[in-house]
Short mmCIF file of C-alpha atoms in Angstrom, two decimals:
data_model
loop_
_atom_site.label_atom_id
_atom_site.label_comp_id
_atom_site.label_asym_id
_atom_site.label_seq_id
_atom_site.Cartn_x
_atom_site.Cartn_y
_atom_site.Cartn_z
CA UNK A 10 -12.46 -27.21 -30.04
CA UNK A 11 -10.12 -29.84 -32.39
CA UNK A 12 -6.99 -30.93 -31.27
CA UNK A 13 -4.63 -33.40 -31.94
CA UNK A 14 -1.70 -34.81 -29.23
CA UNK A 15 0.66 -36.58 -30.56
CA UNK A 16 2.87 -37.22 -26.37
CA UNK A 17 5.82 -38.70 -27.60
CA UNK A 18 8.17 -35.98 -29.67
CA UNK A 19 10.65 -38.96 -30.48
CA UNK A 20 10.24 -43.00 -30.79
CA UNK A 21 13.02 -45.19 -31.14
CA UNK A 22 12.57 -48.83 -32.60
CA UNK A 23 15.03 -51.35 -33.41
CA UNK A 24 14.53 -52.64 -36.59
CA UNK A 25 12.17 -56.09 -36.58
CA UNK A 26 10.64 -54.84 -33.29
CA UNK A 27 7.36 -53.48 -33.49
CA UNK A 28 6.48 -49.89 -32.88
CA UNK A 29 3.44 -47.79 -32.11
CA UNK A 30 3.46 -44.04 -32.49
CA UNK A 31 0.51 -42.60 -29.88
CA UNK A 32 -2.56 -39.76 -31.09
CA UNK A 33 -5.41 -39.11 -28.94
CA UNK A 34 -7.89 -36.51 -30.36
CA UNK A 35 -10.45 -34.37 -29.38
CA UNK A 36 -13.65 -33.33 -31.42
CA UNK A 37 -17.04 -32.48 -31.91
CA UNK A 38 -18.99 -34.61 -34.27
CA UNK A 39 -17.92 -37.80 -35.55
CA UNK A 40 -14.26 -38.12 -35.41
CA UNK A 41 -12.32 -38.70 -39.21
CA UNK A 42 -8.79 -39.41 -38.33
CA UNK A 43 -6.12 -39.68 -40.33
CA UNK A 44 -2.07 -40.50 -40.39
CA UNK A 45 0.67 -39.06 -42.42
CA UNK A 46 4.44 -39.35 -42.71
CA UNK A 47 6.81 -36.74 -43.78
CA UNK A 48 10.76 -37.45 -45.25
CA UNK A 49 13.13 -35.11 -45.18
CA UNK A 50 12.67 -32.51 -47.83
CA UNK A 51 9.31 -34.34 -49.33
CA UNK A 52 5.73 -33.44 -48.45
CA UNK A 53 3.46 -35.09 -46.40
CA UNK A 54 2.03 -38.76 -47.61
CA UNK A 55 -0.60 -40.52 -46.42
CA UNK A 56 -1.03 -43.26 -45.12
CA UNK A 57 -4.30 -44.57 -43.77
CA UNK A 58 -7.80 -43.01 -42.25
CA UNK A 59 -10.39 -43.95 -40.02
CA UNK A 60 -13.82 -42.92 -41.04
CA UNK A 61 -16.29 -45.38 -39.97
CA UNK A 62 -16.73 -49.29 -39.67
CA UNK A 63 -14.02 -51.39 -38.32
CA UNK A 64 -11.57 -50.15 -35.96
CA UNK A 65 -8.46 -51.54 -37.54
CA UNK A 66 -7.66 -49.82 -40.19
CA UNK A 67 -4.77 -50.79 -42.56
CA UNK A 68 -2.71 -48.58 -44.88
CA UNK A 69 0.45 -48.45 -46.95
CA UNK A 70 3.16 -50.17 -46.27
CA UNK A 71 2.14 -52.50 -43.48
CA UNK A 72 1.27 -49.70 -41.19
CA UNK A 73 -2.32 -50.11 -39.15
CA UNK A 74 -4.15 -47.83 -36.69
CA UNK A 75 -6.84 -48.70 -33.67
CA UNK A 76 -9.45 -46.48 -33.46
CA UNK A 77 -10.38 -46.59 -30.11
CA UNK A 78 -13.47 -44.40 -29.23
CA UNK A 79 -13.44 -44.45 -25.41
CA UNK A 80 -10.22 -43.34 -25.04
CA UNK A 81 -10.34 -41.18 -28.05
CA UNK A 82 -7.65 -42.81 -29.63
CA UNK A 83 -5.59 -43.52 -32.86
CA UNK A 84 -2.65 -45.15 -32.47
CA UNK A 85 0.09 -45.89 -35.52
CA UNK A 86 1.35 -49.22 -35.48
CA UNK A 87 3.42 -51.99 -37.50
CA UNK A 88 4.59 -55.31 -36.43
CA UNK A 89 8.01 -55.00 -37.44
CA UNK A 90 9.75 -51.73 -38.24
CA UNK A 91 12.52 -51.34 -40.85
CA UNK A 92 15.18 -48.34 -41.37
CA UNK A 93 13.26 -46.96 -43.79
CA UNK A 94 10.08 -46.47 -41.69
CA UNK A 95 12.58 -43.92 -39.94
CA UNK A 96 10.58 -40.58 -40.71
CA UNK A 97 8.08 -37.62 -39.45
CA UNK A 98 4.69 -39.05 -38.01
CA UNK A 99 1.97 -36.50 -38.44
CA UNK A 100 -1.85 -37.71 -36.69
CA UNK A 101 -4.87 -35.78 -37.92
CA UNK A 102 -8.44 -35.17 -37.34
CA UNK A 103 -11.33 -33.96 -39.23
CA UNK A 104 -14.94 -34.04 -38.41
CA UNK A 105 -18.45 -34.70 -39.42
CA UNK A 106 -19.16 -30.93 -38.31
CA UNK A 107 -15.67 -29.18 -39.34
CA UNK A 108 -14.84 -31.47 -42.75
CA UNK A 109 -13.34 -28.71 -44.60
CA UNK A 110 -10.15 -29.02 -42.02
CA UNK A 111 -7.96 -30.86 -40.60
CA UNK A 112 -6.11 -30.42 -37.40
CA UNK A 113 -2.57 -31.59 -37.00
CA UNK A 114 -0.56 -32.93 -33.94
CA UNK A 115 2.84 -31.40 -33.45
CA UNK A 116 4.58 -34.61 -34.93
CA UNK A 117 6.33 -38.31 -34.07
CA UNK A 118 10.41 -38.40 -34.93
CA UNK A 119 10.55 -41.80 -35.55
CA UNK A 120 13.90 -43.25 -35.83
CA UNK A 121 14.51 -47.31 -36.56
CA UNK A 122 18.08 -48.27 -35.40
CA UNK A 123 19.42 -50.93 -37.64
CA UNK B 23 1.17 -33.42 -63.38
CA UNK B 24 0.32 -36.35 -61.02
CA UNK B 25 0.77 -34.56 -57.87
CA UNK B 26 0.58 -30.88 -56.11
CA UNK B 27 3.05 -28.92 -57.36
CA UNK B 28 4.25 -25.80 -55.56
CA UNK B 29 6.55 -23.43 -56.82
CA UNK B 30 8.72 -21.69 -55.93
CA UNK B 31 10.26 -24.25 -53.34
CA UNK B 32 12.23 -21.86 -51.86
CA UNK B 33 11.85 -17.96 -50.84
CA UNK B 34 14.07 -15.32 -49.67
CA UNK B 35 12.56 -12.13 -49.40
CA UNK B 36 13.19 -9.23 -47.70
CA UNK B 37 11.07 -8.09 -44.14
CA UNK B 38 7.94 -5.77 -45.62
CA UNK B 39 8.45 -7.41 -49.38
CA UNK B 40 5.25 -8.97 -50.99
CA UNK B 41 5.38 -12.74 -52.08
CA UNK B 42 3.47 -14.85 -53.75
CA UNK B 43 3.42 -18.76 -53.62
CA UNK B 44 1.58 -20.85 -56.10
CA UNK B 45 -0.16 -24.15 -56.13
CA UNK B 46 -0.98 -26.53 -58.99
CA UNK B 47 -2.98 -29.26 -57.29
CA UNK B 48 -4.28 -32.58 -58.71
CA UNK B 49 -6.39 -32.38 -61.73
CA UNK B 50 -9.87 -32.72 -61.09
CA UNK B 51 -9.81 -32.01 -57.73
CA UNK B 52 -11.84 -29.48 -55.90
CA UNK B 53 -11.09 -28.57 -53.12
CA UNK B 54 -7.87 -26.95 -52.17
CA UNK B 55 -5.95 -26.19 -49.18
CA UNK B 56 -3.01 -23.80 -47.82
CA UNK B 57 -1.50 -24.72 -44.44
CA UNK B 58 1.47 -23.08 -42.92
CA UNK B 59 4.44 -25.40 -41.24
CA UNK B 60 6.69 -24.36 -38.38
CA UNK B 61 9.39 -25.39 -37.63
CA UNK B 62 8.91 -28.09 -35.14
CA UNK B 63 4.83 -27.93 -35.40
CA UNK B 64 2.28 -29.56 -37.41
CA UNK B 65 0.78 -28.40 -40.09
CA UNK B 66 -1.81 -25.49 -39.31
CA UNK B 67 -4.87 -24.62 -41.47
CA UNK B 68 -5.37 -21.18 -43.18
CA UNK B 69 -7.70 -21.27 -45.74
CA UNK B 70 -9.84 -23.74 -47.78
CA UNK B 71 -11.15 -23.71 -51.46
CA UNK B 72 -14.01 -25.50 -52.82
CA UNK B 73 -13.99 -24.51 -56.55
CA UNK B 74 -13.21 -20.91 -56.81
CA UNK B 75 -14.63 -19.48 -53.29
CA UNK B 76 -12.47 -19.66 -50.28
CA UNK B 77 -15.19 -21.64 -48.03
CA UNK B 78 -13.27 -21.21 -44.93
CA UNK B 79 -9.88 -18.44 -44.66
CA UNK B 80 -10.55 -18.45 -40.85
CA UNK B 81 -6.90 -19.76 -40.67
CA UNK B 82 -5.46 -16.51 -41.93
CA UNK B 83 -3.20 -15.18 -38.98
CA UNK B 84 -4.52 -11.09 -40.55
CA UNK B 85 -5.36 -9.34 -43.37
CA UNK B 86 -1.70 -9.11 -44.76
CA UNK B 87 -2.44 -13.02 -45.78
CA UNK B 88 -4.79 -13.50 -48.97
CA UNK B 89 -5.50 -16.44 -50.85
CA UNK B 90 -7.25 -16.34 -54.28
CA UNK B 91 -8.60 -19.55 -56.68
CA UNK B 92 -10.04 -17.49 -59.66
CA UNK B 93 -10.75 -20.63 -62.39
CA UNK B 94 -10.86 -23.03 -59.10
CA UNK B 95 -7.46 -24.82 -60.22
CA UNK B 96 -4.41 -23.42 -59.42
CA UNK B 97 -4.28 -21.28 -56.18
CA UNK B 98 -2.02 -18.23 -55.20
CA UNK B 99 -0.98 -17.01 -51.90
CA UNK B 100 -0.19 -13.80 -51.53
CA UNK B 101 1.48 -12.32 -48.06
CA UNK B 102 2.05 -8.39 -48.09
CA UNK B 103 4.60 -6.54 -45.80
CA UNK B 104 6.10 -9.55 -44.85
CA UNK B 105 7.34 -10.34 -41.37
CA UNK B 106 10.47 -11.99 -40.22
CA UNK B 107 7.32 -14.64 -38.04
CA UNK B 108 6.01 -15.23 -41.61
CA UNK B 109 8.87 -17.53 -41.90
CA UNK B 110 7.92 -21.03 -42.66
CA UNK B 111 7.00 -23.97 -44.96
CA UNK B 112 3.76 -23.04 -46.88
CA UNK B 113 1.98 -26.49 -47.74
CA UNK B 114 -0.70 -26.46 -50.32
CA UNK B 115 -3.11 -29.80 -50.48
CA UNK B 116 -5.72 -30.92 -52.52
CA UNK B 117 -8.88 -33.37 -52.43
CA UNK B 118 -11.57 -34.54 -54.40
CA UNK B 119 -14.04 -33.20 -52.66
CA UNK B 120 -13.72 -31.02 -49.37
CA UNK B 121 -17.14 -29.99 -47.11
CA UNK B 122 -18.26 -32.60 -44.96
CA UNK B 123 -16.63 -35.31 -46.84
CA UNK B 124 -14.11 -37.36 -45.25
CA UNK B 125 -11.72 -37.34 -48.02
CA UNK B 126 -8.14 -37.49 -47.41
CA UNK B 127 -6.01 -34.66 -49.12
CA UNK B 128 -2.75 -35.25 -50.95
CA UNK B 129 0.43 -32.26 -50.23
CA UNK B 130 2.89 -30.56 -51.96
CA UNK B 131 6.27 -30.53 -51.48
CA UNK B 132 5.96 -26.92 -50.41
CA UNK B 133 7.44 -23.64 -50.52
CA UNK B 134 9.78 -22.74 -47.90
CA UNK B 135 9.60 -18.63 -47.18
CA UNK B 136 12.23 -16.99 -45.46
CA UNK B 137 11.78 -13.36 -44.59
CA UNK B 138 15.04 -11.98 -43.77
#
C-alpha cells in the first residue's frame, strides 16, 4: 500500500534559521514524490518533485528536497526561512505502478517567528 | 482562465440535499482529479479522469458520490442524500497528462461543502 508520514504536525523556525519539514514514504514501484504548500484560504501550490536523477531537487522559492532511497525519504528544506514561508506543508507520492494518484501526508504547520 | 477554477467556493446544504460542485481545470490538460480535504488531513483521492472516462473512481467513499467529464474539460461532482460526514473541502486538480506519467498536478481553490 501508499502512504505518506509527514511526524511532525507543527515546525517552528525563527526567521534566517534554516528549517526542514520531514516525509518518509512508502510504495511499490518507483517512488515520484512531490511537495506542496497550502495558505490560508488558497489551494495547494507546488513546489518541487522528485522523479528520477539527482537527489537534490530544487523548487520555487529557494525550497530543496533530499531524496533519500534507503531511508525512504523526502525531506523539505531551505537555508534560511522567512515569515512568509509560514504556511501548510503537504508531502506526496505517486508511483511508477499507481501514476494516476497521489497520496497525501496529513500536513506540516509551519510557522516562522519573526 | 490560467488556473483550476472551482465554483461554487462555498456550500451550505441541507443533510439528504443533492449538490453539485464544478471544476474548470487548465486548458489543454487531460487528466483531471477530485480529492476530498478534511479538516486536519491531507488531501485524499476519489476519482481520476483521463479525457472523458473516469480511469480510476476507486476513491469514491459509495455510490451516493459520482463524478462525470462528458467533453473531457470541465468536471462535475455530484453527491446525493448528503451526509452531515460529507462535510469538507472538495479539491479538483488537473495535469497534462495523468497514467503512469509523473506529472505534477496544479489545484483549485476548492469548494468548501457544509451539510448541515
Amino acid at each position: 500500500a501508499q502512504s505518506v508520514a509527514q511526524p511532525e504536525d507543527q515546525v517552528n523556525v525563527a526567521e534566517g534559521n534554516p528549517l526542514t519539514v520531514k516525509c518518509t514514504y512508502s510504495v511499490s514501484g518507483n517512488p515520484y514524490l512531490f511537495w506542496y504548500v497550502q495558505y490560508p484560504n488558497r489551494g495547494l501550490q507546488f513546489l518541487l518533485k522528485y522523479i528520477t536523477g539527482d537527489n537534490l531537487v530544487k523548487g520555487s522559492y529557494g525550497f530543496e528536497a533530499e531524496f533519500n532511497k534507503s531511508q525512504t525519504s523526502f525531506h523539505l528544506k531551505k537555508p534560511s526561512a522567512l515569515v512568509s514561508d509560514s504556511a501548510l506543508y503537504f508531502c506526496a507520492v505517486s508511483s511508477s505502478r499507481t501514476g494516476n494518484q497521489f497520496y497525501f501526508g496529513t500536513g506540516t504547520s509551519l510557522t516562522v517567528i519573526p | 482562465g490560467a488556473g483550476v477554477s472551482q465554483t461554487p467556493s462555498n456550500k451550505v446544504t441541507e443533510k439528504g440535499k443533492y449538490v453539485e460542485l464544478r471544476c474548470d481545470p487548465i486548458s489543454g490538460h487531460t487528466a483531471l482529479y477530485w480529492y476530498r480535504q478534511s479538516l486536519g488531513q491531507g488531501p485524499e483521492f476519489l476519482i481520476y479522469f483521463q479525457g472523458t472516462g473516469a480511469a480510476d473512481d476507486s476513491g469514491l467513499p459509495n455510490d451516493r458520490f459520482f463524478a462525470v467529464r462528458p467533453e473531457g474539460s470541465v468536471s462535475t461532482l455530484k453527491i446525493q442524500r448528503t451526509e452531515r460526514g460529507d462535510s469538507a473541502v472538495y479539491l479538483c486538480a488537473s495535469s497534462l497528462r495523468g497514467g503512469r506519467a509523473a506529472i505534477e498536478a496544479f489545484f483549485g481553490q476548492g469548494t468548501r461543502l457544509t451539510v448541515v
